[in-house]
Amino acid sequence: MEALSVFWQISRYAAQALLFLLLASGSYNLLLHPLRKYPGPFLAKITDGYNAFAAVRKRNHLVAYQNFQRYGPVVRHAPNRLLFNTVTAVHDIYLNPRVTKGQAYRNSQLRAKFPSVLNALDRDQHRRKRKYIAQPISERFMQKFEPTMQTEIDIFLQKIHTACKTGQIMNLSEHCQRLSFDIVGQLGFGYPFRTQMDNKYRYISRIMEAMSWRISTYMQWPLLRMIETVMLLLNVSEFIDFDNAIKTMIKARTEKKKDAHFDMWSVLADHIGQGEGELLPGEVWPEAILFIIAGGSTTSTAMSSVFFYLSRNRRCYEALVTEIRSTFSEFSAIKASNGLHKCKYLRACIDESLRMAPASLTSLWREQDPKDESGKPLIVDGNVIPRGTQVAISMYSLFHNDHYFPDPFEFKPERWLDTANQTEQEKASQATMRKAFVPFLIGDRACAGKAMGYQEVSLVIAQTLWLFDFEVAPGKAGELGSRSERPDEYDLKDIFIASHQGPNLIFRERNVER
């Protein structure tokens, strides 16, 4: 009994000490912190738990948008973080050579021994990695890879053809995700996952969404990283299968000749070793995982959103159908290297979908480089930022800022088209709009997969519309993908990347020859 009494007494003192620390920390953050004068939600000013709660609910992008509407273009979104919603801030943050990725990115390195190109904070380390990773997703490399990409797209189109004959409703999120995953497997390591054809590797998409969601949550509240072991144990069998799948993919590729495929390995193979500037063998693993997550998930989001918005906007759908079918006289002519870039309305529809539904929803935190010895303060949109403060924009909020994008919740591909007889003011407004549109970010940390993304989405949409017509599925099934608060908006969940379902569509085959 005496031991139990001592235990409760110690517990009471510990609880009192913890309460005191919490009160002291909260009071400092509210009254003495260098960011105390910036507006923001009360809870966000005193604890990172505010953003963590939104991250757990996968609504961080919507919470940020609501806060900008309430507090203005600069919001204190955590005790030591400022979120901005201006085009000036975009360029002040992401094009500044004295800025590096914020400490939040340390929490995106889950189990790998080495950081990937995503979470390498050191600029030189990032530059070394990106030099190799960017090559297989460059525009030049994608031209060589197009035949392999087309093979996977043909399977996608065959699935639609089958659905036409059976009257099956197609969930485009599932089919686009499988297509993108199969393409990125081939592009990364020449490995055929074949998720469009069978179930063996389809579980990997669930693992990747779970990993991305955990990363998003840990980046918002680093303390939650302590539960990582518990999170792994909840799905231990699937994580083991996932690790084995990645090992199998890498092993299968390394046993072949370097030039057996046009893929990332054909670039990396000669640059792995212990020499200066080379990648260490252990660095291949995190890059492989990132390549699959980023290359597969973001592109599938872009494709799914194009299908969603075209199915909900008949005028835009018909305008794009007319452009595609009048530009190409036969299916085989639809190639990235054969005039696809001339389809201006296609590109406008893709850009408008990327604006409405950005594939990366998380706030990409940056801070003044700890190595910066210039003696100059970091200034973001006229605000002097204290050292150690993390700053970012919210792409979703910026892309729905009516100052740059009038009628931001309306799907208007025409906003991206140059029109005759524009006034100087209209030209200036369009130029500002384009500066604010950064779906792949800007600067030396921008996404290297821009060429790959545009090529894949353009080919899929153009070839689908040449062969088929589609419309929203009837009844309740047709509501999948619509956000409850705004039925005409594609419903995205913020898990660092974007998670989504739908749209459910019905396809009809055109009477044409392939």
Short mmCIF file of C-alpha atoms in Angstrom, two decimals:
data_model
loop_
_atom_site.label_atom_id
_atom_site.label_comp_id
_atom_site.label_asym_id
_atom_site.label_seq_id
_atom_site.Cartn_x
_atom_site.Cartn_y
_atom_site.Cartn_z
CA MET A 1 0.00 0.00 0.00
CA GLU A 2 2.84 2.35 0.84
CA ALA A 3 4.43 1.75 -2.59
CA LEU A 4 1.08 2.48 -4.27
CA SER A 5 0.75 5.70 -2.28
CA VAL A 6 4.23 6.79 -3.35
CA PHE A 7 3.37 5.97 -6.99
CA TRP A 8 0.23 8.13 -6.94
CA GLN A 9 2.11 10.96 -5.24
CA ILE A 10 4.82 10.90 -7.93
CA SER A 11 2.17 10.73 -10.63
CA ARG A 12 0.40 13.76 -9.16
CA TYR A 13 3.63 15.77 -9.08
CA ALA A 14 4.46 14.72 -12.63
CA ALA A 15 1.00 15.78 -13.84
CA GLN A 16 1.33 19.12 -12.07
CA ALA A 17 4.77 19.66 -13.61
CA LEU A 18 3.44 18.78 -17.06
CA LEU A 19 0.48 21.12 -16.63
CA PHE A 20 2.85 23.91 -15.56
CA LEU A 21 5.04 23.34 -18.62
CA LEU A 22 2.02 23.39 -20.92
CA LEU A 23 0.73 26.61 -19.38
CA ALA A 24 4.17 28.21 -19.52
CA SER A 25 4.67 27.17 -23.14
CA GLY A 26 1.20 28.35 -24.14
CA SER A 27 1.66 31.67 -22.36
CA TYR A 28 5.01 32.25 -24.04
CA ASN A 29 3.60 31.43 -27.48
CA LEU A 30 0.69 33.80 -26.94
CA LEU A 31 2.41 36.74 -25.22
CA LEU A 32 6.16 36.67 -25.85
CA HIS A 33 6.81 34.66 -29.03
CA PRO A 34 8.29 36.65 -31.98
CA LEU A 35 5.20 35.71 -34.05
CA ARG A 36 2.69 36.83 -31.40
CA LYS A 37 1.39 39.75 -33.50
CA TYR A 38 0.36 37.60 -36.47
CA PRO A 39 -3.34 36.67 -36.67
CA GLY A 40 -4.49 33.09 -36.55
CA PRO A 41 -6.68 30.60 -34.66
CA PHE A 42 -6.15 30.63 -30.90
CA LEU A 43 -5.20 26.95 -30.70
CA ALA A 44 -2.78 27.25 -33.62
CA LYS A 45 -0.86 29.92 -31.69
CA ILE A 46 -0.24 27.70 -28.69
CA THR A 47 0.14 24.15 -30.07
CA ASP A 48 1.11 22.16 -33.17
CA GLY A 49 -1.80 19.92 -32.24
CA TYR A 50 -4.15 22.28 -34.11
CA ASN A 51 -2.67 21.32 -37.48
CA ALA A 52 -2.19 17.70 -36.42
CA PHE A 53 -5.92 17.38 -35.75
CA ALA A 54 -6.68 18.75 -39.22
CA ALA A 55 -4.08 16.39 -40.72
CA VAL A 56 -5.62 13.36 -39.02
CA ARG A 57 -8.96 14.38 -40.55
CA LYS A 58 -7.22 14.93 -43.92
CA ARG A 59 -8.60 18.47 -44.12
CA ASN A 60 -5.54 20.68 -43.69
CA HIS A 61 -6.00 22.34 -47.10
CA LEU A 62 -9.61 23.25 -46.31
CA VAL A 63 -8.74 24.53 -42.83
CA ALA A 64 -6.01 26.73 -44.34
CA TYR A 65 -8.44 28.15 -46.92
CA GLN A 66 -11.02 28.94 -44.23
CA ASN A 67 -8.39 30.67 -42.09
CA PHE A 68 -7.25 32.86 -44.98
CA GLN A 69 -10.86 33.94 -45.48
CA ARG A 70 -11.07 34.90 -41.82
CA TYR A 71 -7.62 36.29 -40.98
CA GLY A 72 -6.20 37.59 -44.26
CA PRO A 73 -3.20 36.68 -46.46
CA VAL A 74 -0.78 35.84 -43.62
CA VAL A 75 -1.85 33.39 -40.91
CA ARG A 76 0.00 32.02 -37.92
CA HIS A 77 -0.84 28.37 -38.47
CA ALA A 78 1.29 26.93 -35.67
CA PRO A 79 3.37 28.44 -32.86
CA ASN A 80 6.40 28.70 -35.13
CA ARG A 81 4.85 28.68 -38.61
CA LEU A 82 3.42 31.30 -40.95
CA LEU A 83 1.24 30.43 -43.91
CA PHE A 84 0.98 32.88 -46.84
CA ASN A 85 -1.57 33.28 -49.63
CA THR A 86 0.07 35.70 -52.09
CA VAL A 87 2.01 35.31 -55.32
CA THR A 88 4.75 37.54 -53.89
CA ALA A 89 5.24 35.06 -51.04
CA VAL A 90 5.59 32.18 -53.52
CA HIS A 91 8.59 33.81 -55.14
CA ASP A 92 10.05 35.18 -51.90
CA ILE A 93 10.02 31.71 -50.34
CA TYR A 94 10.68 29.18 -53.08
CA LEU A 95 13.08 31.16 -55.28
CA ASN A 96 15.21 32.41 -52.40
CA PRO A 97 18.72 30.85 -52.37
CA ARG A 98 18.98 31.57 -48.63
CA VAL A 99 15.97 29.38 -47.88
CA THR A 100 15.99 25.61 -47.40
CA LYS A 101 13.42 22.96 -46.55
CA GLY A 102 12.05 23.28 -43.04
CA GLN A 103 12.76 20.96 -40.13
CA ALA A 104 9.29 19.48 -40.65
CA TYR A 105 10.73 17.39 -43.47
CA ARG A 106 12.86 15.39 -41.04
CA ASN A 107 9.62 13.71 -39.99
CA SER A 108 8.93 12.51 -43.54
CA GLN A 109 11.92 10.16 -43.37
CA LEU A 110 10.16 7.18 -41.84
CA ARG A 111 12.37 4.08 -41.93
CA ALA A 112 15.04 4.78 -44.52
CA LYS A 113 18.62 5.25 -43.34
CA PHE A 114 19.22 7.94 -45.97
CA PRO A 115 17.02 10.89 -46.93
CA SER A 116 15.43 10.99 -50.37
CA VAL A 117 15.36 13.90 -52.79
CA LEU A 118 12.10 14.89 -51.01
CA ASN A 119 13.45 15.26 -47.49
CA ALA A 120 17.13 16.10 -48.03
CA LEU A 121 17.46 19.38 -46.16
CA ASP A 122 21.03 20.09 -47.23
CA ARG A 123 21.03 21.91 -50.58
CA ASP A 124 24.19 20.22 -51.86
CA GLN A 125 22.91 16.78 -50.94
CA HIS A 126 19.61 17.52 -52.68
CA ARG A 127 21.39 18.83 -55.78
CA ARG A 128 23.51 15.67 -56.01
CA LYS A 129 20.46 13.41 -55.82
CA ARG A 130 18.28 15.45 -58.16
CA LYS A 131 20.98 15.44 -60.86
CA TYR A 132 20.34 11.73 -61.36
CA ILE A 133 16.67 11.38 -60.42
CA ALA A 134 15.54 14.16 -62.79
CA GLN A 135 17.07 12.62 -65.91
CA PRO A 136 14.61 9.73 -66.48
CA ILE A 137 11.61 12.06 -66.12
CA SER A 138 12.94 14.81 -68.37
CA GLU A 139 11.17 15.72 -71.61
CA ARG A 140 14.00 14.23 -73.67
CA PHE A 141 13.91 10.91 -71.82
CA MET A 142 10.11 10.72 -71.98
CA GLN A 143 10.25 10.70 -75.78
CA LYS A 144 12.21 7.42 -75.62
CA PHE A 145 9.88 6.03 -72.97
CA GLU A 146 6.65 6.85 -74.85
CA PRO A 147 6.26 3.39 -76.50
CA THR A 148 6.42 1.69 -73.08
CA MET A 149 3.97 4.22 -71.64
CA GLN A 150 1.65 3.59 -74.60
CA THR A 151 1.61 -0.14 -73.86
CA GLU A 152 0.18 0.56 -70.40
CA ILE A 153 -2.27 3.14 -71.76
CA ASP A 154 -3.52 0.57 -74.26
CA ILE A 155 -4.46 -1.71 -71.34
CA PHE A 156 -6.35 1.20 -69.74
CA LEU A 157 -8.25 1.81 -72.98
CA GLN A 158 -9.03 -1.89 -73.29
CA LYS A 159 -10.57 -1.78 -69.80
CA ILE A 160 -12.85 1.03 -70.97
CA HIS A 161 -13.70 -0.94 -74.12
CA THR A 162 -14.76 -3.89 -71.95
CA ALA A 163 -16.84 -1.62 -69.71
CA CYS A 164 -18.65 -0.27 -72.77
CA LYS A 165 -19.75 -3.77 -73.75
CA THR A 166 -20.93 -4.72 -70.25
CA GLY A 167 -22.39 -1.35 -69.24
CA GLN A 168 -20.08 -1.30 -66.21
CA ILE A 169 -19.67 1.89 -64.19
CA MET A 170 -15.98 2.80 -63.93
CA ASN A 171 -14.43 4.42 -60.87
CA LEU A 172 -11.76 6.49 -62.61
CA SER A 173 -9.67 6.98 -59.45
CA GLU A 174 -9.04 3.24 -59.24
CA HIS A 175 -8.25 2.81 -62.92
CA CYS A 176 -6.09 5.93 -63.20
CA GLN A 177 -4.17 4.95 -60.09
CA ARG A 178 -3.44 1.48 -61.45
CA LEU A 179 -2.38 2.90 -64.81
CA SER A 180 -0.03 5.45 -63.23
CA PHE A 181 1.40 2.86 -60.87
CA ASP A 182 2.14 0.46 -63.73
CA ILE A 183 3.76 3.25 -65.76
CA VAL A 184 5.97 4.42 -62.92
CA GLY A 185 7.06 0.85 -62.20
CA GLN A 186 8.24 0.54 -65.78
CA LEU A 187 9.83 3.99 -65.76
CA GLY A 188 11.63 3.46 -62.47
CA PHE A 189 12.98 -0.05 -62.75
CA GLY A 190 11.51 -1.59 -65.90
CA TYR A 191 9.29 -3.66 -63.62
CA PRO A 192 5.76 -4.72 -64.69
CA PHE A 193 3.52 -4.47 -61.63
CA ARG A 194 0.50 -5.27 -63.84
CA THR A 195 -2.00 -3.84 -61.34
CA GLN A 196 -4.36 -3.13 -64.24
CA MET A 197 -4.50 -6.85 -64.98
CA ASP A 198 -4.38 -8.61 -61.60
CA ASN A 199 -4.63 -8.07 -57.85
CA LYS A 200 -1.15 -9.11 -56.71
CA TYR A 201 0.31 -5.63 -56.12
CA ARG A 202 -2.84 -3.55 -55.75
CA TYR A 203 -2.40 -3.45 -51.98
CA ILE A 204 0.64 -1.20 -52.48
CA SER A 205 -1.60 1.78 -53.20
CA ARG A 206 -3.13 1.37 -49.70
CA ILE A 207 0.33 1.17 -48.14
CA MET A 208 1.44 4.30 -49.94
CA GLU A 209 -1.63 6.25 -48.89
CA ALA A 210 -1.07 5.14 -45.29
CA MET A 211 2.59 6.20 -45.46
CA SER A 212 1.71 9.58 -46.95
CA TRP A 213 -0.98 10.19 -44.33
CA ARG A 214 1.44 9.40 -41.51
CA ILE A 215 4.07 11.69 -43.04
CA SER A 216 1.53 14.49 -43.30
CA THR A 217 0.51 14.08 -39.66
CA TYR A 218 4.07 13.84 -38.32
CA MET A 219 5.12 16.94 -40.27
CA GLN A 220 2.36 18.90 -38.56
CA TRP A 221 3.12 17.64 -35.05
CA PRO A 222 6.53 15.95 -34.69
CA LEU A 223 5.62 14.49 -31.27
CA LEU A 224 3.29 12.06 -33.02
CA ARG A 225 6.32 10.42 -34.59
CA MET A 226 6.63 8.49 -31.33
CA ILE A 227 3.65 6.31 -32.31
CA GLU A 228 5.26 5.19 -35.61
CA THR A 229 6.04 1.70 -34.28
CA VAL A 230 2.42 1.25 -33.24
CA MET A 231 1.21 2.40 -36.67
CA LEU A 232 3.49 -0.11 -38.38
CA LEU A 233 2.26 -2.96 -36.19
CA LEU A 234 -1.35 -2.27 -37.21
CA ASN A 235 -0.52 -3.33 -40.78
CA VAL A 236 2.69 -5.28 -40.26
CA SER A 237 1.96 -8.01 -42.82
CA GLU A 238 1.23 -5.57 -45.64
CA PHE A 239 4.32 -3.50 -44.82
CA ILE A 240 6.47 -6.63 -44.97
CA ASP A 241 4.90 -7.50 -48.33
CA PHE A 242 5.55 -3.97 -49.53
CA ASP A 243 9.23 -4.09 -48.52
CA ASN A 244 9.58 -7.43 -50.27
CA ALA A 245 7.91 -6.06 -53.42
CA ILE A 246 10.35 -3.14 -53.60
CA LYS A 247 13.29 -5.49 -53.00
CA THR A 248 12.02 -7.81 -55.73
CA MET A 249 11.67 -4.91 -58.14
CA ILE A 250 15.20 -3.61 -57.49
CA LYS A 251 16.73 -7.10 -57.56
CA ALA A 252 14.99 -8.03 -60.82
CA ARG A 253 16.28 -4.88 -62.49
CA THR A 254 19.85 -5.01 -61.19
CA GLU A 255 20.22 -8.55 -62.54
CA LYS A 256 19.62 -7.26 -66.07
CA LYS A 257 21.97 -5.23 -68.22
CA LYS A 258 21.98 -1.52 -67.59
CA ASP A 259 20.49 -0.69 -70.99
CA ALA A 260 17.81 -3.42 -70.91
CA HIS A 261 15.15 -0.73 -70.41
CA PHE A 262 14.76 3.03 -70.74
CA ASP A 263 14.25 3.63 -67.01
CA MET A 264 15.66 5.32 -63.93
CA TRP A 265 18.02 2.43 -63.26
CA SER A 266 19.69 2.84 -66.67
CA VAL A 267 20.66 6.34 -65.47
CA LEU A 268 21.58 5.45 -61.88
CA ALA A 269 23.57 2.27 -62.54
CA ASP A 270 26.82 4.03 -63.47
CA HIS A 271 26.60 6.47 -60.56
CA ILE A 272 26.25 4.17 -57.55
CA GLY A 273 29.33 3.73 -55.42
CA GLN A 274 31.54 5.39 -52.87
CA GLY A 275 33.02 8.07 -55.15
CA GLU A 276 32.51 11.80 -54.81
CA GLY A 277 29.10 12.87 -56.09
CA GLU A 278 27.85 9.30 -56.47
CA LEU A 279 24.82 7.72 -54.83
CA LEU A 280 25.49 5.22 -52.08
CA PRO A 281 23.83 1.81 -52.58
CA GLY A 282 21.57 2.47 -49.57
CA GLU A 283 20.24 5.64 -51.19
CA VAL A 284 18.52 3.72 -53.98
CA TRP A 285 15.83 2.36 -51.62
CA PRO A 286 14.28 5.69 -50.47
CA GLU A 287 14.48 7.08 -54.01
CA ALA A 288 12.63 4.03 -55.35
CA ILE A 289 9.81 4.44 -52.83
CA LEU A 290 9.54 8.18 -53.47
CA PHE A 291 9.61 7.64 -57.24
CA ILE A 292 6.65 5.27 -57.05
CA ILE A 293 4.61 7.38 -54.61
CA ALA A 294 5.21 10.73 -56.29
CA GLY A 295 5.15 9.50 -59.86
CA GLY A 296 2.08 7.32 -59.45
CA SER A 297 -0.17 9.18 -57.05
CA THR A 298 0.18 12.73 -58.33
CA THR A 299 -0.37 11.84 -61.99
CA SER A 300 -3.41 9.71 -61.20
CA THR A 301 -4.90 12.65 -59.26
CA ALA A 302 -4.41 14.92 -62.26
CA MET A 303 -6.06 12.43 -64.63
CA SER A 304 -8.97 11.71 -62.28
CA SER A 305 -9.66 15.41 -61.79
CA VAL A 306 -9.71 16.05 -65.55
CA PHE A 307 -12.28 13.28 -65.99
CA PHE A 308 -14.30 14.68 -63.07
CA TYR A 309 -14.46 18.27 -64.32
CA LEU A 310 -15.09 17.34 -67.96
CA SER A 311 -17.97 15.10 -66.90
CA ARG A 312 -19.52 17.99 -64.92
CA ASN A 313 -18.98 20.71 -67.55
CA ARG A 314 -20.58 19.69 -70.84
CA ARG A 315 -19.56 22.82 -72.73
CA CYS A 316 -15.88 22.21 -71.93
CA TYR A 317 -16.24 18.52 -72.70
CA GLU A 318 -17.67 19.21 -76.17
CA ALA A 319 -15.05 21.86 -76.93
CA LEU A 320 -12.24 19.44 -76.06
CA VAL A 321 -13.82 16.57 -78.01
CA THR A 322 -14.02 18.81 -81.07
CA GLU A 323 -10.36 19.82 -80.72
CA ILE A 324 -9.07 16.26 -80.32
CA ARG A 325 -11.14 14.68 -83.07
CA SER A 326 -10.47 17.48 -85.57
CA THR A 327 -6.74 17.59 -84.85
CA PHE A 328 -6.11 13.85 -85.31
CA SER A 329 -7.60 11.97 -88.25
CA GLU A 330 -6.68 8.59 -86.78
CA PHE A 331 -5.96 7.15 -83.36
CA SER A 332 -2.39 6.12 -84.16
CA ALA A 333 -1.49 9.76 -84.82
CA ILE A 334 -2.10 10.75 -81.18
CA LYS A 335 1.45 10.87 -79.87
CA ALA A 336 3.32 13.31 -77.70
CA SER A 337 5.81 13.76 -80.52
CA ASN A 338 3.13 14.32 -83.15
CA GLY A 339 1.35 17.58 -82.52
CA LEU A 340 -0.26 16.87 -79.16
CA HIS A 341 1.27 20.13 -77.92
CA LYS A 342 -0.85 21.97 -80.49
CA CYS A 343 -4.02 21.05 -78.62
CA LYS A 344 -4.23 24.26 -76.61
CA TYR A 345 -7.63 23.54 -75.15
CA LEU A 346 -6.43 20.15 -73.90
CA ARG A 347 -3.58 21.83 -72.05
CA ALA A 348 -5.99 24.45 -70.73
CA CYS A 349 -8.30 21.73 -69.35
CA ILE A 350 -5.36 19.98 -67.68
CA ASP A 351 -4.07 23.22 -66.16
CA GLU A 352 -7.51 24.20 -64.92
CA SER A 353 -7.91 20.75 -63.33
CA LEU A 354 -4.50 21.09 -61.66
CA ARG A 355 -5.62 24.47 -60.33
CA MET A 356 -8.95 23.20 -59.05
CA ALA A 357 -7.48 19.97 -57.65
CA PRO A 358 -3.74 20.29 -56.96
CA ALA A 359 -2.09 16.89 -56.65
CA SER A 360 0.01 18.06 -53.69
CA LEU A 361 -2.14 19.56 -50.95
CA THR A 362 0.28 19.83 -48.06
CA SER A 363 2.03 23.06 -47.08
CA LEU A 364 5.64 22.79 -48.26
CA TRP A 365 7.50 24.32 -45.32
CA ARG A 366 10.70 26.30 -45.73
CA GLU A 367 12.96 28.27 -43.41
CA GLN A 368 16.04 30.45 -43.59
CA ASP A 369 19.05 28.22 -44.13
CA PRO A 370 20.87 27.75 -40.78
CA LYS A 371 24.11 28.04 -42.80
CA ASP A 372 23.15 31.48 -44.13
CA GLU A 373 25.78 33.94 -42.90
CA SER A 374 24.74 36.91 -45.05
CA GLY A 375 23.49 38.81 -42.02
CA LYS A 376 20.34 39.73 -43.95
CA PRO A 377 16.88 38.90 -42.61
CA LEU A 378 14.46 36.73 -44.54
CA ILE A 379 11.65 38.90 -45.89
CA VAL A 380 8.46 37.32 -47.23
CA ASP A 381 5.91 39.63 -48.83
CA GLY A 382 7.17 42.54 -46.74
CA ASN A 383 7.27 40.57 -43.47
CA VAL A 384 10.60 40.19 -41.65
CA ILE A 385 10.72 36.54 -40.66
CA PRO A 386 12.54 35.60 -37.41
CA ARG A 387 15.21 32.93 -37.84
CA GLY A 388 13.90 29.43 -37.24
CA THR A 389 10.38 30.31 -38.34
CA GLN A 390 8.90 27.97 -40.95
CA VAL A 391 7.02 29.58 -43.83
CA ALA A 392 4.93 28.15 -46.67
CA ILE A 393 2.02 28.64 -49.02
CA SER A 394 -1.06 26.46 -49.36
CA MET A 395 -1.43 25.60 -53.06
CA TYR A 396 -5.12 24.89 -52.68
CA SER A 397 -5.74 28.28 -51.06
CA LEU A 398 -3.55 30.18 -53.53
CA PHE A 399 -5.20 28.49 -56.53
CA HIS A 400 -8.62 29.46 -55.14
CA ASN A 401 -7.63 33.04 -54.34
CA ASP A 402 -10.11 35.19 -56.32
CA HIS A 403 -7.56 38.00 -56.51
CA TYR A 404 -5.58 35.90 -58.99
CA PHE A 405 -8.28 33.53 -60.26
CA PRO A 406 -11.71 35.19 -60.66
CA ASP A 407 -14.57 32.76 -59.96
CA PRO A 408 -12.08 30.36 -58.37
CA PHE A 409 -14.54 27.50 -57.85
CA GLU A 410 -15.72 27.49 -61.46
CA PHE A 411 -14.04 25.27 -64.05
CA LYS A 412 -12.96 27.73 -66.77
CA PRO A 413 -10.22 26.37 -69.07
CA GLU A 414 -10.55 29.53 -71.17
CA ARG A 415 -8.72 31.51 -68.50
CA TRP A 416 -5.49 29.86 -69.74
CA LEU A 417 -5.98 30.74 -73.41
CA ASP A 418 -4.51 33.82 -75.04
CA THR A 419 -7.31 35.72 -76.75
CA ALA A 420 -7.25 38.41 -79.39
CA ASN A 421 -7.77 42.06 -78.51
CA GLN A 422 -6.73 41.72 -74.86
CA THR A 423 -6.34 45.01 -73.04
CA GLU A 424 -3.09 45.78 -71.25
CA GLN A 425 -4.86 45.29 -67.93
CA GLU A 426 -6.14 41.86 -69.02
CA LYS A 427 -2.65 40.86 -70.15
CA ALA A 428 -1.20 41.96 -66.81
CA SER A 429 -3.87 40.04 -64.88
CA GLN A 430 -3.20 36.89 -66.89
CA ALA A 431 0.55 37.24 -66.34
CA THR A 432 -0.01 37.51 -62.57
CA MET A 433 -2.32 34.51 -62.69
CA ARG A 434 0.37 32.45 -64.39
CA LYS A 435 2.90 33.50 -61.75
CA ALA A 436 0.52 32.29 -59.06
CA PHE A 437 0.00 28.94 -60.80
CA VAL A 438 2.77 26.67 -59.52
CA PRO A 439 1.35 23.11 -59.43
CA PHE A 440 4.88 21.67 -59.66
CA LEU A 441 6.28 24.44 -57.43
CA ILE A 442 9.23 26.55 -58.58
CA GLY A 443 12.90 26.85 -57.77
CA ASP A 444 15.56 24.20 -57.31
CA ARG A 445 13.23 22.08 -55.16
CA ALA A 446 10.40 22.03 -57.73
CA CYS A 447 8.95 18.69 -58.83
CA ALA A 448 11.15 17.21 -61.53
CA GLY A 449 8.28 15.17 -63.03
CA LYS A 450 6.51 17.97 -64.88
CA ALA A 451 7.26 16.62 -68.37
CA MET A 452 6.22 13.11 -67.38
CA GLY A 453 3.00 14.30 -65.80
CA TYR A 454 1.86 16.41 -68.73
CA GLN A 455 2.75 13.73 -71.27
CA GLU A 456 0.92 10.95 -69.47
CA VAL A 457 -2.22 12.97 -68.73
CA SER A 458 -2.34 14.46 -72.24
CA LEU A 459 -2.03 11.08 -73.95
CA VAL A 460 -4.63 9.40 -71.73
CA ILE A 461 -7.24 12.16 -72.06
CA ALA A 462 -6.72 12.68 -75.81
CA GLN A 463 -6.80 8.98 -76.70
CA THR A 464 -9.78 8.30 -74.45
CA LEU A 465 -11.80 11.11 -76.04
CA TRP A 466 -10.86 9.99 -79.54
CA LEU A 467 -12.22 6.48 -78.90
CA PHE A 468 -15.02 7.03 -76.40
CA ASP A 469 -17.70 9.36 -75.08
CA PHE A 470 -18.48 9.48 -71.38
CA GLU A 471 -20.87 10.94 -68.86
CA VAL A 472 -21.56 10.87 -65.12
CA ALA A 473 -23.03 7.60 -63.87
CA PRO A 474 -26.74 7.85 -63.02
CA GLY A 475 -28.14 8.06 -59.51
CA LYS A 476 -26.20 7.84 -56.28
CA ALA A 477 -23.17 6.29 -58.00
CA GLY A 478 -22.64 9.51 -59.95
CA GLU A 479 -22.12 11.48 -56.74
CA LEU A 480 -18.84 9.73 -55.93
CA GLY A 481 -16.03 12.27 -56.06
CA SER A 482 -18.22 15.29 -55.37
CA ARG A 483 -17.46 17.29 -52.24
CA SER A 484 -20.51 17.46 -49.99
CA GLU A 485 -20.17 21.21 -49.36
CA ARG A 486 -19.59 21.95 -53.08
CA PRO A 487 -21.00 19.17 -55.32
CA ASP A 488 -19.26 20.57 -58.42
CA GLU A 489 -15.83 20.40 -56.74
CA TYR A 490 -13.66 17.29 -56.80
CA ASP A 491 -13.34 16.01 -53.24
CA LEU A 492 -9.68 15.67 -52.23
CA LYS A 493 -8.28 14.45 -48.92
CA ASP A 494 -4.99 15.95 -47.73
CA ILE A 495 -2.51 13.16 -46.98
CA PHE A 496 0.57 15.14 -48.12
CA ILE A 497 -0.36 14.10 -51.63
CA ALA A 498 -4.08 13.97 -52.50
CA SER A 499 -6.37 11.03 -51.80
CA HIS A 500 -9.65 10.73 -53.71
CA GLN A 501 -12.39 8.49 -55.05
CA GLY A 502 -14.38 8.77 -58.28
CA PRO A 503 -15.66 10.02 -60.54
CA ASN A 504 -17.93 7.16 -61.51
CA LEU A 505 -18.47 7.37 -65.27
CA ILE A 506 -20.34 5.53 -68.01
CA PHE A 507 -18.46 5.17 -71.32
CA ARG A 508 -19.81 4.66 -74.85
CA GLU A 509 -17.68 3.51 -77.74
CA ARG A 510 -17.42 5.61 -80.91
CA ASN A 511 -17.86 3.92 -84.25
CA VAL A 512 -14.26 4.40 -85.36
CA GLU A 513 -11.29 2.22 -86.20
CA ARG A 514 -8.18 2.26 -84.02
#
